Amino acid sequence: MHSSHRAAIVRVIAGYTAALVTGTTLLMTPAATVADGGISLLKALFTATSALSVTGLVVLDTGQDFTLFGQIVIVCLVQAGGLGVLLLTALLALLLAGKAGLRLRQSVASETKSDAIGGVKPLVLRITALTVGTELVVASVLFCRFFFHYDEPVTAALWDAIFHAISAFNNAGFGLRQDNLVDYVADPFICGPIGLAVILGGLGYPVLIELVRRYRTPLKWGLTTRIIVVLTPVLLIGGTVFIAAIEWNNAATMGHFDVWGKVQAAALQSTITRTAGFNSIDISQMHTATWFGMDFLMFIVGGPAGRAGGVKITTMAVLAATTWTEVSGGRSVTLFGRRICRYVHRQATTVIVLALGWVLLATMVILLCDPRFGLSRVLFEVISVFGTVGLSTGITADLSAPSQIVLILTMALGRLGPVTVASGLALRERPIRYELPKERPLIG
């Protein structure tokens, strides 16, 4: 990897750290919380990390324990975290284009919908405009519902709408209600816009732009867009059917709803596993089997260059295609009529192996520190924070300090880890001076 490329990644991580320190400091001030004297360093750091990594996992009640100033700090961190990773991904795309020839640079520019040859400024403006525009539309719909239907005062309805719109589109999952969205589980005019914002934010900037520009010509879509557009509905629908099937008669979650209420609750929770930690039913009362299935859904999150953390859909798609090629005896890995480069196979495998390794390590450490919570709850918590989803079975605030520190590290790694690892693998340059003899070990 060139020193300039390494320096760019270091600057991004340094910027993330600076924003984290600033947010933590502001949340520790007495003006940020209702409690006298402010909150502890650990609670402030956990909240700031959760906001900046757009996770949404909390150790304090956002609406009850934080003042308006504290809520503003949180939502600013959410916005900074959401936009920051988009711009990071755009920067890395430009770096990749900069080290390549003209033809590849044009290809990267086309795939990311960025001006990879012209500069960063137009790309930044497009990303910012898309973000703000979407959030304004969602906030407008939510404001009308809060104000006209729930009779909230103008200022309260406006703040509720803005806060939840930013939290939803950035896939953060922070809410201002003690039970999050439980009170609105049967309201499609609240859950609908929030769920749609979560999906759009998780698709990724390149996909959104290509869908807007080429919605009439799907045959011209790039491979990334094809993968996301096909697999996202599969995961959403599959997750909805799975959650509904297990929780249908569970009186503690959705058993007391009518058919439409059950479908709507299951659909929203399936959507939220794409990496936004809202909940309209009590996660802690779900069946253990539901948690296990949601572990899988939360591990495979949104699209690249989006608000989602963790392992992206495209990465898992490449691994699945590679596995199918080996099983079927194929000669090359293909997806939607395109052959996948061999170095992409290695990148996908590396990212997933490292991600699984960290999830297993973090789970083991928390089980050693807090064995009373059991494997199912701890694994759910770790995968949720690594995927920056933010769902919880209700154990977050009760975890010991070492366990919460592990979750803080996992949130940061889940947000920045996969993209920096993938870019580092793509940007590295190590000329081959010699090759060792080949030998084939026995596999199985």
XYZ file of N, CA, C and O in Angstrom, residues 264-357:
376
model
N -47.022 -6.694 9.952
C -46.329 -5.414 10.004
C -45.196 -5.432 11.026
O -44.097 -4.933 10.754
N -45.440 -6.032 12.186
C -44.395 -6.110 13.212
C -43.231 -6.968 12.740
O -42.063 -6.607 12.925
N -43.532 -8.102 12.103
C -42.474 -8.980 11.612
C -41.682 -8.317 10.496
O -40.448 -8.429 10.431
N -42.382 -7.595 9.617
C -41.708 -6.918 8.510
C -40.764 -5.836 9.016
O -39.637 -5.692 8.522
N -41.213 -5.054 10.006
C -40.347 -4.001 10.531
C -39.124 -4.595 11.213
O -37.997 -4.123 11.007
N -39.296 -5.643 12.001
C -38.145 -6.227 12.679
C -37.178 -6.872 11.691
O -35.973 -6.837 11.895
N -37.695 -7.437 10.619
C -36.822 -7.962 9.575
C -36.040 -6.826 8.917
O -34.836 -6.943 8.656
N -36.723 -5.704 8.679
C -36.057 -4.537 8.100
C -34.983 -4.005 9.031
O -33.889 -3.627 8.590
N -35.271 -3.971 10.321
C -34.341 -3.411 11.289
C -33.069 -4.236 11.381
O -31.999 -3.704 11.666
N -33.147 -5.535 11.136
C -31.934 -6.354 11.184
C -30.958 -5.981 10.079
O -29.791 -6.392 10.132
N -31.409 -5.178 9.100
C -30.485 -4.733 8.062
C -29.463 -3.767 8.627
O -28.548 -3.392 7.959
N -29.611 -3.301 9.860
C -28.619 -2.538 10.618
C -29.172 -1.299 11.285
O -28.447 -0.339 11.500
N -30.429 -1.269 11.646
C -30.974 -0.144 12.410
C -31.702 -0.679 13.628
O -32.580 -1.506 13.501
N -31.351 -0.178 14.806
C -31.805 -0.811 16.040
C -33.141 -0.403 16.588
O -33.331 -0.426 17.804
N -34.068 -0.002 15.751
C -35.426 0.249 16.246
C -36.100 -1.081 16.588
O -35.771 -2.119 16.027
N -37.055 -1.025 17.481
C -37.855 -2.218 17.738
C -39.291 -1.811 18.051
O -39.539 -0.853 18.774
N -40.236 -2.550 17.484
C -41.652 -2.295 17.727
C -42.282 -3.403 18.561
O -43.464 -3.349 18.873
N -41.496 -4.426 18.887
C -41.913 -5.475 19.806
C -40.769 -5.715 20.789
O -39.639 -5.270 20.568
N -41.057 -6.425 21.875
C -40.061 -6.652 22.921
C -39.093 -7.751 22.492
O -39.439 -8.932 22.478
N -37.872 -7.361 22.133
C -36.871 -8.323 21.661
C -36.527 -9.336 22.751
O -36.281 -10.513 22.477
N -36.521 -8.891 24.001
C -36.108 -9.771 25.095
C -37.071 -10.933 25.307
O -36.705 -11.938 25.925
N -38.306 -10.813 24.794
C -39.302 -11.862 24.968
C -39.413 -12.792 23.764
O -40.268 -13.679 23.742
N -38.564 -12.615 22.797
C -38.597 -13.489 21.630
C -38.058 -14.878 21.970
O -37.305 -15.062 22.932
N -38.429 -15.859 21.146
C -37.902 -17.200 21.303
C -36.400 -17.207 21.008
O -35.903 -16.420 20.201
N -35.692 -18.131 21.633
C -34.257 -18.265 21.390
C -33.971 -18.563 19.925
O -32.988 -18.083 19.359
N -34.824 -19.334 19.286
C -34.648 -19.649 17.866
C -34.748 -18.397 17.006
O -34.042 -18.270 15.995
N -35.610 -17.471 17.390
C -35.723 -16.206 16.654
C -34.442 -15.402 16.776
O -33.953 -14.826 15.799
N -33.879 -15.352 17.984
C -32.606 -14.654 18.166
C -31.535 -15.245 17.251
O -30.778 -14.522 16.618
N -31.499 -16.580 17.188
C -30.457 -17.237 16.397
C -30.602 -16.899 14.913
O -29.617 -16.640 14.217
N -31.841 -16.918 14.410
C -32.054 -16.541 13.017
C -31.716 -15.086 12.755
O -31.158 -14.745 11.706
N -32.055 -14.220 13.704
C -31.725 -12.807 13.551
C -30.218 -12.569 13.618
O -29.719 -11.593 13.051
N -29.477 -13.453 14.313
C -28.008 -13.363 14.299
C -27.491 -13.416 12.869
O -26.612 -12.633 12.467
N -28.032 -14.343 12.095
C -27.620 -14.474 10.697
C -27.988 -13.224 9.901
O -27.175 -12.700 9.132
N -29.212 -12.729 10.093
C -29.664 -11.548 9.358
C -28.849 -10.318 9.726
O -28.575 -9.467 8.873
N -28.446 -10.195 10.992
C -27.681 -9.023 11.423
C -26.227 -9.094 11.001
O -25.568 -8.063 10.868
N -25.709 -10.282 10.794
C -24.311 -10.419 10.375
C -24.133 -9.972 8.930
O -23.119 -9.397 8.566
N -25.140 -10.261 8.090
C -25.106 -9.821 6.688
C -25.973 -8.575 6.601
O -27.200 -8.676 6.579
N -25.360 -7.421 6.525
C -26.133 -6.192 6.618
C -26.401 -5.570 5.246
O -26.828 -6.262 4.330
N -26.164 -4.270 5.098
C -26.573 -3.566 3.890
C -25.544 -3.603 2.772
O -24.695 -4.497 2.695
N -25.643 -2.605 1.903
C -24.760 -2.530 0.756
C -23.517 -1.705 1.032
O -23.445 -0.969 2.018
N -22.512 -1.829 0.178
C -21.285 -1.046 0.351
C -21.538 0.434 0.130
O -22.463 0.821 -0.590
N -20.710 1.269 0.757
C -20.836 2.730 0.669
C -22.185 3.196 1.186
O -22.749 4.171 0.704
N -22.710 2.474 2.177
C -23.962 2.865 2.814
C -23.777 3.075 4.294
O -22.663 3.144 4.798
N -24.899 3.163 5.016
C -24.823 3.402 6.455
C -24.567 2.139 7.248
O -24.284 2.208 8.443
N -24.687 0.987 6.627
C -24.550 -0.264 7.357
C -23.106 -0.538 7.727
O -22.180 -0.173 7.007
N -22.923 -1.216 8.865
C -21.603 -1.680 9.244
C -21.491 -3.167 8.969
O -22.258 -3.736 8.195
N -20.544 -3.819 9.627
C -20.426 -5.260 9.509
C -20.094 -5.741 8.109
O -19.526 -5.024 7.298
N -20.463 -6.985 7.832
C -20.181 -7.616 6.544
C -21.286 -7.260 5.557
O -22.469 -7.402 5.851
N -20.907 -6.805 4.372
C -21.883 -6.353 3.388
C -22.482 -7.521 2.602
O -21.905 -8.601 2.505
N -23.640 -7.264 2.008
C -24.328 -8.284 1.211
C -23.448 -8.739 0.055
O -23.399 -9.935 -0.263
N -22.755 -7.811 -0.587
C -21.920 -8.167 -1.731
C -20.806 -9.129 -1.335
O -20.459 -10.040 -2.088
N -20.231 -8.918 -0.152
C -19.159 -9.799 0.325
C -19.673 -11.217 0.503
O -19.048 -12.188 0.070
N -20.822 -11.344 1.157
C -21.406 -12.675 1.361
C -21.835 -13.295 0.038
O -21.721 -14.518 -0.142
N -22.307 -12.475 -0.904
C -22.711 -12.999 -2.211
C -21.522 -13.592 -2.955
O -21.632 -14.649 -3.589
N -20.383 -12.913 -2.876
C -19.175 -13.423 -3.534
C -18.750 -14.747 -2.899
O -18.390 -15.699 -3.602
N -18.794 -14.819 -1.567
C -18.417 -16.059 -0.892
C -19.375 -17.187 -1.264
O -18.948 -18.329 -1.508
N -20.684 -16.892 -1.310
C -21.667 -17.911 -1.674
C -21.451 -18.393 -3.109
O -21.534 -19.592 -3.399
N -21.159 -17.450 -4.006
C -20.916 -17.825 -5.400
C -19.646 -18.663 -5.533
O -19.597 -19.618 -6.322
N -18.633 -18.320 -4.759
C -17.388 -19.098 -4.777
C -17.636 -20.516 -4.285
O -17.151 -21.493 -4.873
N -18.422 -20.642 -3.213
C -18.746 -21.958 -2.674
C -19.532 -22.786 -3.681
O -19.251 -23.973 -3.893
N -20.509 -22.155 -4.325
C -21.315 -22.873 -5.318
C -20.459 -23.327 -6.500
O -20.649 -24.432 -7.028
N -19.527 -22.494 -6.901
C -18.649 -22.862 -8.011
C -17.826 -24.093 -7.661
O -17.655 -25.009 -8.483
N -17.307 -24.146 -6.434
C -16.513 -25.298 -6.007
C -17.377 -26.552 -5.926
O -16.975 -27.640 -6.344
N -18.580 -26.401 -5.365
C -19.472 -27.557 -5.208
C -19.923 -28.102 -6.563
O -20.004 -29.319 -6.773
N -20.205 -27.196 -7.488
C -20.723 -27.614 -8.799
C -19.629 -27.945 -9.801
O -19.924 -28.352 -10.923
N -18.373 -27.741 -9.412
C -17.276 -28.071 -10.314
C -17.042 -27.041 -11.400
O -16.465 -27.370 -12.448
N -17.474 -25.820 -11.192
C -17.260 -24.766 -12.184
C -15.810 -24.329 -12.274
O -15.008 -24.574 -11.364
N -15.489 -23.659 -13.357
C -14.105 -23.230 -13.578
C -13.869 -21.797 -13.120
O -12.747 -21.423 -12.792
N -14.917 -20.971 -13.112
C -14.766 -19.580 -12.686
C -16.013 -19.158 -11.922
O -17.110 -19.668 -12.145
N -15.834 -18.202 -11.010
C -16.933 -17.718 -10.188
C -17.678 -16.630 -10.950
O -17.072 -15.654 -11.404
N -18.989 -16.798 -11.072
C -19.798 -15.813 -11.805
C -20.982 -15.383 -10.960
O -21.498 -16.145 -10.145
N -21.412 -14.144 -11.200
C -22.598 -13.596 -10.552
C -23.335 -12.726 -11.556
O -22.756 -11.790 -12.112
N -24.587 -13.058 -11.831
C -25.418 -12.267 -12.732
C -24.720 -11.983 -14.066
O -24.711 -10.859 -14.566
N -24.130 -13.025 -14.617
C -23.521 -12.896 -15.923
C -22.172 -12.193 -15.939
O -21.689 -11.814 -17.005
N -21.545 -12.046 -14.781
C -20.226 -11.411 -14.700
C -19.265 -12.341 -13.975
O -19.618 -12.954 -12.981
N -18.034 -12.425 -14.489
C -17.010 -13.239 -13.828
C -16.328 -12.415 -12.742
O -15.942 -11.268 -12.958
N -16.183 -13.004 -11.567
C -15.592 -12.315 -10.426
C -14.081 -12.540 -10.422
O -13.614 -13.685 -10.553
N -13.329 -11.464 -10.267
C -11.869 -11.557 -10.240
C -11.409 -12.408 -9.054
O -12.029 -12.398 -7.986
N -10.296 -13.109 -9.239
C -9.810 -14.003 -8.195
C -9.429 -13.265 -6.924
O -9.625 -13.766 -5.817
N -8.856 -12.063 -7.052
C -8.449 -11.354 -5.841
C -9.669 -10.915 -5.022
O -9.572 -10.740 -3.810
N -10.839 -10.778 -5.685
C -12.063 -10.449 -4.944
C -12.501 -11.637 -4.093
O -13.007 -11.459 -2.976
N -12.283 -12.877 -4.586
C -12.593 -14.060 -3.785
C -11.812 -13.998 -2.478
O -12.351 -14.230 -1.387
N -10.516 -13.694 -2.584
C -9.658 -13.668 -1.399
C -10.059 -12.542 -0.449
O -10.043 -12.703 0.771
N -10.419 -11.387 -1.010
C -10.853 -10.275 -0.161
C -12.107 -10.633 0.628
O -12.193 -10.380 1.834
N -13.091 -11.213 -0.061
C -14.338 -11.576 0.609
C -14.091 -12.603 1.706
O -14.618 -12.481 2.822
N -13.281 -13.608 1.406
C -12.974 -14.634 2.397
C -12.262 -14.037 3.600
O -12.576 -14.354 4.757
N -11.304 -13.146 3.337
C -10.541 -12.527 4.420
C -11.432 -11.698 5.328
O -11.359 -11.785 6.560
N -12.296 -10.876 4.742
C -13.181 -10.015 5.534
C -14.104 -10.855 6.411
O -14.285 -10.577 7.610
N -14.681 -11.912 5.841
C -15.628 -12.736 6.605
C -14.913 -13.524 7.702
O -15.412 -13.617 8.835
N -13.745 -14.080 7.396
C -13.005 -14.829 8.415
C -12.601 -13.929 9.569
O -12.741 -14.292 10.750
N -12.107 -12.723 9.273
C -11.730 -11.790 10.331
C -12.951 -11.356 11.141
O -12.881 -11.215 12.372
N -14.070 -11.129 10.459
C -15.293 -10.727 11.156
C -15.776 -11.823 12.099
O -16.090 -11.573 13.271
N -15.815 -13.052 11.604
C -16.228 -14.171 12.452
C -15.264 -14.361 13.615
O -15.676 -14.652 14.748
N -13.975 -14.198 13.342
C -12.980 -14.340 14.399
C -13.197 -13.352 15.525
O -13.136 -13.707 16.709
